[in-house]
mmCIF file with all atom_site columns, C-alpha atoms in Angstrom:
data_model
loop_
_atom_site.group_PDB
_atom_site.id
_atom_site.type_symbol
_atom_site.label_atom_id
_atom_site.label_alt_id
_atom_site.label_comp_id
_atom_site.label_asym_id
_atom_site.label_entity_id
_atom_site.label_seq_id
_atom_site.pdbx_PDB_ins_code
_atom_site.Cartn_x
_atom_site.Cartn_y
_atom_site.Cartn_z
_atom_site.occupancy
_atom_site.B_iso_or_equiv
_atom_site.pdbx_formal_charge
_atom_site.auth_seq_id
_atom_site.auth_comp_id
_atom_site.auth_asym_id
_atom_site.auth_atom_id
_atom_site.pdbx_PDB_model_num
ATOM 1  C CA . ASN A 1 1  ? 34.653 46.109 -41.153 1.00 81.00 ? 1  ASN A CA 1
ATOM 2  C CA . VAL A 1 2  ? 33.754 47.894 -44.349 1.00 89.00 ? 2  VAL A CA 1
ATOM 3  C CA . ASP A 1 3  ? 37.061 49.775 -44.491 1.00 91.00 ? 3  ASP A CA 1
ATOM 4  C CA . ARG A 1 4  ? 39.063 46.544 -44.443 1.00 88.00 ? 4  ARG A CA 1
ATOM 5  C CA . ALA A 1 5  ? 36.776 44.932 -47.006 1.00 91.00 ? 5  ALA A CA 1
ATOM 6  C CA . ALA A 1 6  ? 37.079 47.976 -49.271 1.00 95.00 ? 6  ALA A CA 1
ATOM 7  C CA . ALA A 1 7  ? 40.864 47.963 -48.936 1.00 95.00 ? 7  ALA A CA 1
ATOM 8  C CA . ALA A 1 8  ? 41.002 44.231 -49.711 1.00 95.00 ? 8  ALA A CA 1
ATOM 9  C CA . ALA A 1 9  ? 38.939 44.887 -52.841 1.00 96.00 ? 9  ALA A CA 1
ATOM 10 C CA . GLY A 1 10 ? 41.188 47.803 -53.817 1.00 97.00 ? 10 GLY A CA 1
ATOM 11 C CA . MET A 1 11 ? 38.298 50.245 -53.643 1.00 97.00 ? 11 MET A CA 1
ATOM 12 C CA . SER A 1 12 ? 37.369 53.332 -51.680 1.00 97.00 ? 12 SER A CA 1
ATOM 13 C CA . ARG A 1 13 ? 34.828 52.842 -48.898 1.00 95.00 ? 13 ARG A CA 1
ATOM 14 C CA . ARG A 1 14 ? 32.193 54.714 -50.898 1.00 96.00 ? 14 ARG A CA 1
ATOM 15 C CA . SER A 1 15 ? 32.808 52.741 -54.102 1.00 97.00 ? 15 SER A CA 1
ATOM 16 C CA . PHE A 1 16 ? 32.857 49.440 -52.253 1.00 97.00 ? 16 PHE A CA 1
ATOM 17 C CA . SER A 1 17 ? 29.655 50.220 -50.355 1.00 96.00 ? 17 SER A CA 1
ATOM 18 C CA . GLY A 1 18 ? 27.827 51.174 -53.546 1.00 97.00 ? 18 GLY A CA 1
ATOM 19 C CA . TYR A 1 19 ? 29.137 48.181 -55.465 1.00 97.00 ? 19 TYR A CA 1
ATOM 20 C CA . PHE A 1 20 ? 28.343 45.783 -52.613 1.00 96.00 ? 20 PHE A CA 1
ATOM 21 C CA . ARG A 1 21 ? 24.779 47.043 -52.319 1.00 97.00 ? 21 ARG A CA 1
ATOM 22 C CA . GLU A 1 22 ? 24.305 46.927 -56.092 1.00 97.00 ? 22 GLU A CA 1
ATOM 23 C CA . GLN A 1 23 ? 25.514 43.322 -56.259 1.00 96.00 ? 23 GLN A CA 1
ATOM 24 C CA . THR A 1 24 ? 23.822 41.941 -53.113 1.00 96.00 ? 24 THR A CA 1
ATOM 25 C CA . GLY A 1 25 ? 20.809 44.159 -52.566 1.00 97.00 ? 25 GLY A CA 1
ATOM 26 C CA . ARG A 1 26 ? 21.907 44.981 -49.022 1.00 96.00 ? 26 ARG A CA 1
ATOM 27 C CA . THR A 1 27 ? 24.574 46.897 -47.206 1.00 95.00 ? 27 THR A CA 1
ATOM 28 C CA . PHE A 1 28 ? 27.784 45.419 -45.865 1.00 93.00 ? 28 PHE A CA 1
ATOM 29 C CA . LEU A 1 29 ? 26.571 46.182 -42.322 1.00 89.00 ? 29 LEU A CA 1
ATOM 30 C CA . GLU A 1 30 ? 23.368 44.248 -43.010 1.00 92.00 ? 30 GLU A CA 1
ATOM 31 C CA . LEU A 1 31 ? 25.470 41.270 -44.081 1.00 91.00 ? 31 LEU A CA 1
ATOM 32 C CA . LEU A 1 32 ? 27.619 41.473 -40.938 1.00 86.00 ? 32 LEU A CA 1
ATOM 33 C CA . THR A 1 33 ? 24.543 41.741 -38.728 1.00 86.00 ? 33 THR A CA 1
ATOM 34 C CA . ASP A 1 34 ? 23.027 38.693 -40.412 1.00 89.00 ? 34 ASP A CA 1
ATOM 35 C CA . LEU A 1 35 ? 26.244 36.717 -39.901 1.00 86.00 ? 35 LEU A CA 1
ATOM 36 C CA . ARG A 1 36 ? 26.422 37.728 -36.228 1.00 84.00 ? 36 ARG A CA 1
ATOM 37 C CA . LEU A 1 37 ? 22.818 36.661 -35.653 1.00 87.00 ? 37 LEU A CA 1
ATOM 38 C CA . LYS A 1 38 ? 23.348 33.323 -37.395 1.00 88.00 ? 38 LYS A CA 1
ATOM 39 C CA . HIS A 1 39 ? 26.468 32.592 -35.349 1.00 85.00 ? 39 HIS A CA 1
ATOM 40 C CA . ALA A 1 40 ? 24.708 33.579 -32.127 1.00 88.00 ? 40 ALA A CA 1
ATOM 41 C CA . ALA A 1 41 ? 21.722 31.355 -32.968 1.00 91.00 ? 41 ALA A CA 1
ATOM 42 C CA . SER A 1 42 ? 24.038 28.463 -33.809 1.00 90.00 ? 42 SER A CA 1
ATOM 43 C CA . LEU A 1 43 ? 25.882 28.908 -30.528 1.00 90.00 ? 43 LEU A CA 1
ATOM 44 C CA . LEU A 1 44 ? 22.638 28.957 -28.542 1.00 93.00 ? 44 LEU A CA 1
ATOM 45 C CA . ALA A 1 45 ? 21.425 25.832 -30.349 1.00 95.00 ? 45 ALA A CA 1
ATOM 46 C CA . GLN A 1 46 ? 24.634 24.007 -29.403 1.00 94.00 ? 46 GLN A CA 1
ATOM 47 C CA . LYS A 1 47 ? 25.021 25.492 -25.925 1.00 94.00 ? 47 LYS A CA 1
ATOM 48 C CA . PRO A 1 48 ? 21.778 26.826 -24.444 1.00 94.00 ? 48 PRO A CA 1
ATOM 49 C CA . ASN A 1 49 ? 23.643 28.574 -21.611 1.00 93.00 ? 49 ASN A CA 1
ATOM 50 C CA . PRO A 1 50 ? 26.983 29.653 -23.127 1.00 92.00 ? 50 PRO A CA 1
ATOM 51 C CA . THR A 1 51 ? 29.858 31.000 -21.073 1.00 90.00 ? 51 THR A CA 1
ATOM 52 C CA . ASP A 1 52 ? 31.768 34.121 -22.041 1.00 86.00 ? 52 ASP A CA 1
ATOM 53 C CA . GLU A 1 53 ? 34.503 31.818 -23.336 1.00 86.00 ? 53 GLU A CA 1
ATOM 54 C CA . ASP A 1 54 ? 31.986 30.013 -25.564 1.00 87.00 ? 54 ASP A CA 1
ATOM 55 C CA . ILE A 1 55 ? 30.782 33.343 -26.925 1.00 86.00 ? 55 ILE A CA 1
ATOM 56 C CA . ASN A 1 56 ? 34.337 34.557 -27.494 1.00 82.00 ? 56 ASN A CA 1
ATOM 57 C CA . ALA A 1 57 ? 35.206 31.401 -29.426 1.00 81.00 ? 57 ALA A CA 1
ATOM 58 C CA . GLU A 1 58 ? 32.106 31.626 -31.639 1.00 81.00 ? 58 GLU A CA 1
ATOM 59 C CA . MET A 1 59 ? 32.022 35.371 -32.255 1.00 79.00 ? 59 MET A CA 1
ATOM 60 C CA . THR A 1 60 ? 35.693 36.408 -32.415 1.00 73.00 ? 60 THR A CA 1
ATOM 61 C CA . ASN A 1 61 ? 36.151 36.199 -36.167 1.00 67.00 ? 61 ASN A CA 1
ATOM 62 C CA . ILE A 1 62 ? 32.973 38.056 -36.967 1.00 69.00 ? 62 ILE A CA 1
ATOM 63 C CA . CYS A 1 63 ? 32.615 40.588 -34.230 1.00 62.00 ? 63 CYS A CA 1
ATOM 64 C CA . ARG A 1 64 ? 35.699 42.607 -33.508 1.00 60.00 ? 64 ARG A CA 1
ATOM 65 C CA . CYS A 1 65 ? 33.534 45.662 -33.223 1.00 58.00 ? 65 CYS A CA 1
ATOM 66 C CA . GLY A 1 66 ? 32.830 48.288 -30.602 1.00 47.00 ? 66 GLY A CA 1
ATOM 67 C CA . THR A 1 67 ? 29.543 46.607 -29.729 1.00 58.00 ? 67 THR A CA 1
ATOM 68 C CA . TYR A 1 68 ? 31.143 43.334 -28.643 1.00 76.00 ? 68 TYR A CA 1
ATOM 69 C CA . VAL A 1 69 ? 30.066 43.775 -25.007 1.00 80.00 ? 69 VAL A CA 1
ATOM 70 C CA . GLN A 1 70 ? 26.511 44.405 -26.171 1.00 81.00 ? 70 GLN A CA 1
ATOM 71 C CA . VAL A 1 71 ? 26.640 41.317 -28.397 1.00 81.00 ? 71 VAL A CA 1
ATOM 72 C CA . ARG A 1 72 ? 27.775 39.156 -25.482 1.00 83.00 ? 72 ARG A CA 1
ATOM 73 C CA . GLU A 1 73 ? 25.104 40.618 -23.195 1.00 88.00 ? 73 GLU A CA 1
ATOM 74 C CA . ALA A 1 74 ? 22.435 40.031 -25.847 1.00 88.00 ? 74 ALA A CA 1
ATOM 75 C CA . ILE A 1 75 ? 23.458 36.376 -26.217 1.00 90.00 ? 75 ILE A CA 1
ATOM 76 C CA . HIS A 1 76 ? 23.310 35.872 -22.436 1.00 89.00 ? 76 HIS A CA 1
ATOM 77 C CA . ALA A 1 77 ? 19.871 37.549 -22.362 1.00 92.00 ? 77 ALA A CA 1
ATOM 78 C CA . ALA A 1 78 ? 18.619 35.323 -25.177 1.00 92.00 ? 78 ALA A CA 1
ATOM 79 C CA . ALA A 1 79 ? 19.853 32.266 -23.295 1.00 92.00 ? 79 ALA A CA 1
ATOM 80 C CA . LYS A 1 80 ? 17.755 33.254 -20.287 1.00 91.00 ? 80 LYS A CA 1
ATOM 81 C CA . ALA A 1 81 ? 14.622 33.897 -22.355 1.00 84.00 ? 81 ALA A CA 1
#
């Protein structure tokens, strides 16, 4: 999350967020969302009907967030579409 990234950079959350946006043109959350979507799309391309275990294995390192259940449900819904 942004707090861990800021701490790793030795910056406050506010300073890190401003610096990150200045350097990349987007917010840290936008980057994380993009990474989650890319990993989900890659998983669905490899396994059109992934199990919860497949999703856990693919998403664990990027999505340790409070919306994890929603992410898993969204991947299952996309697989059915």
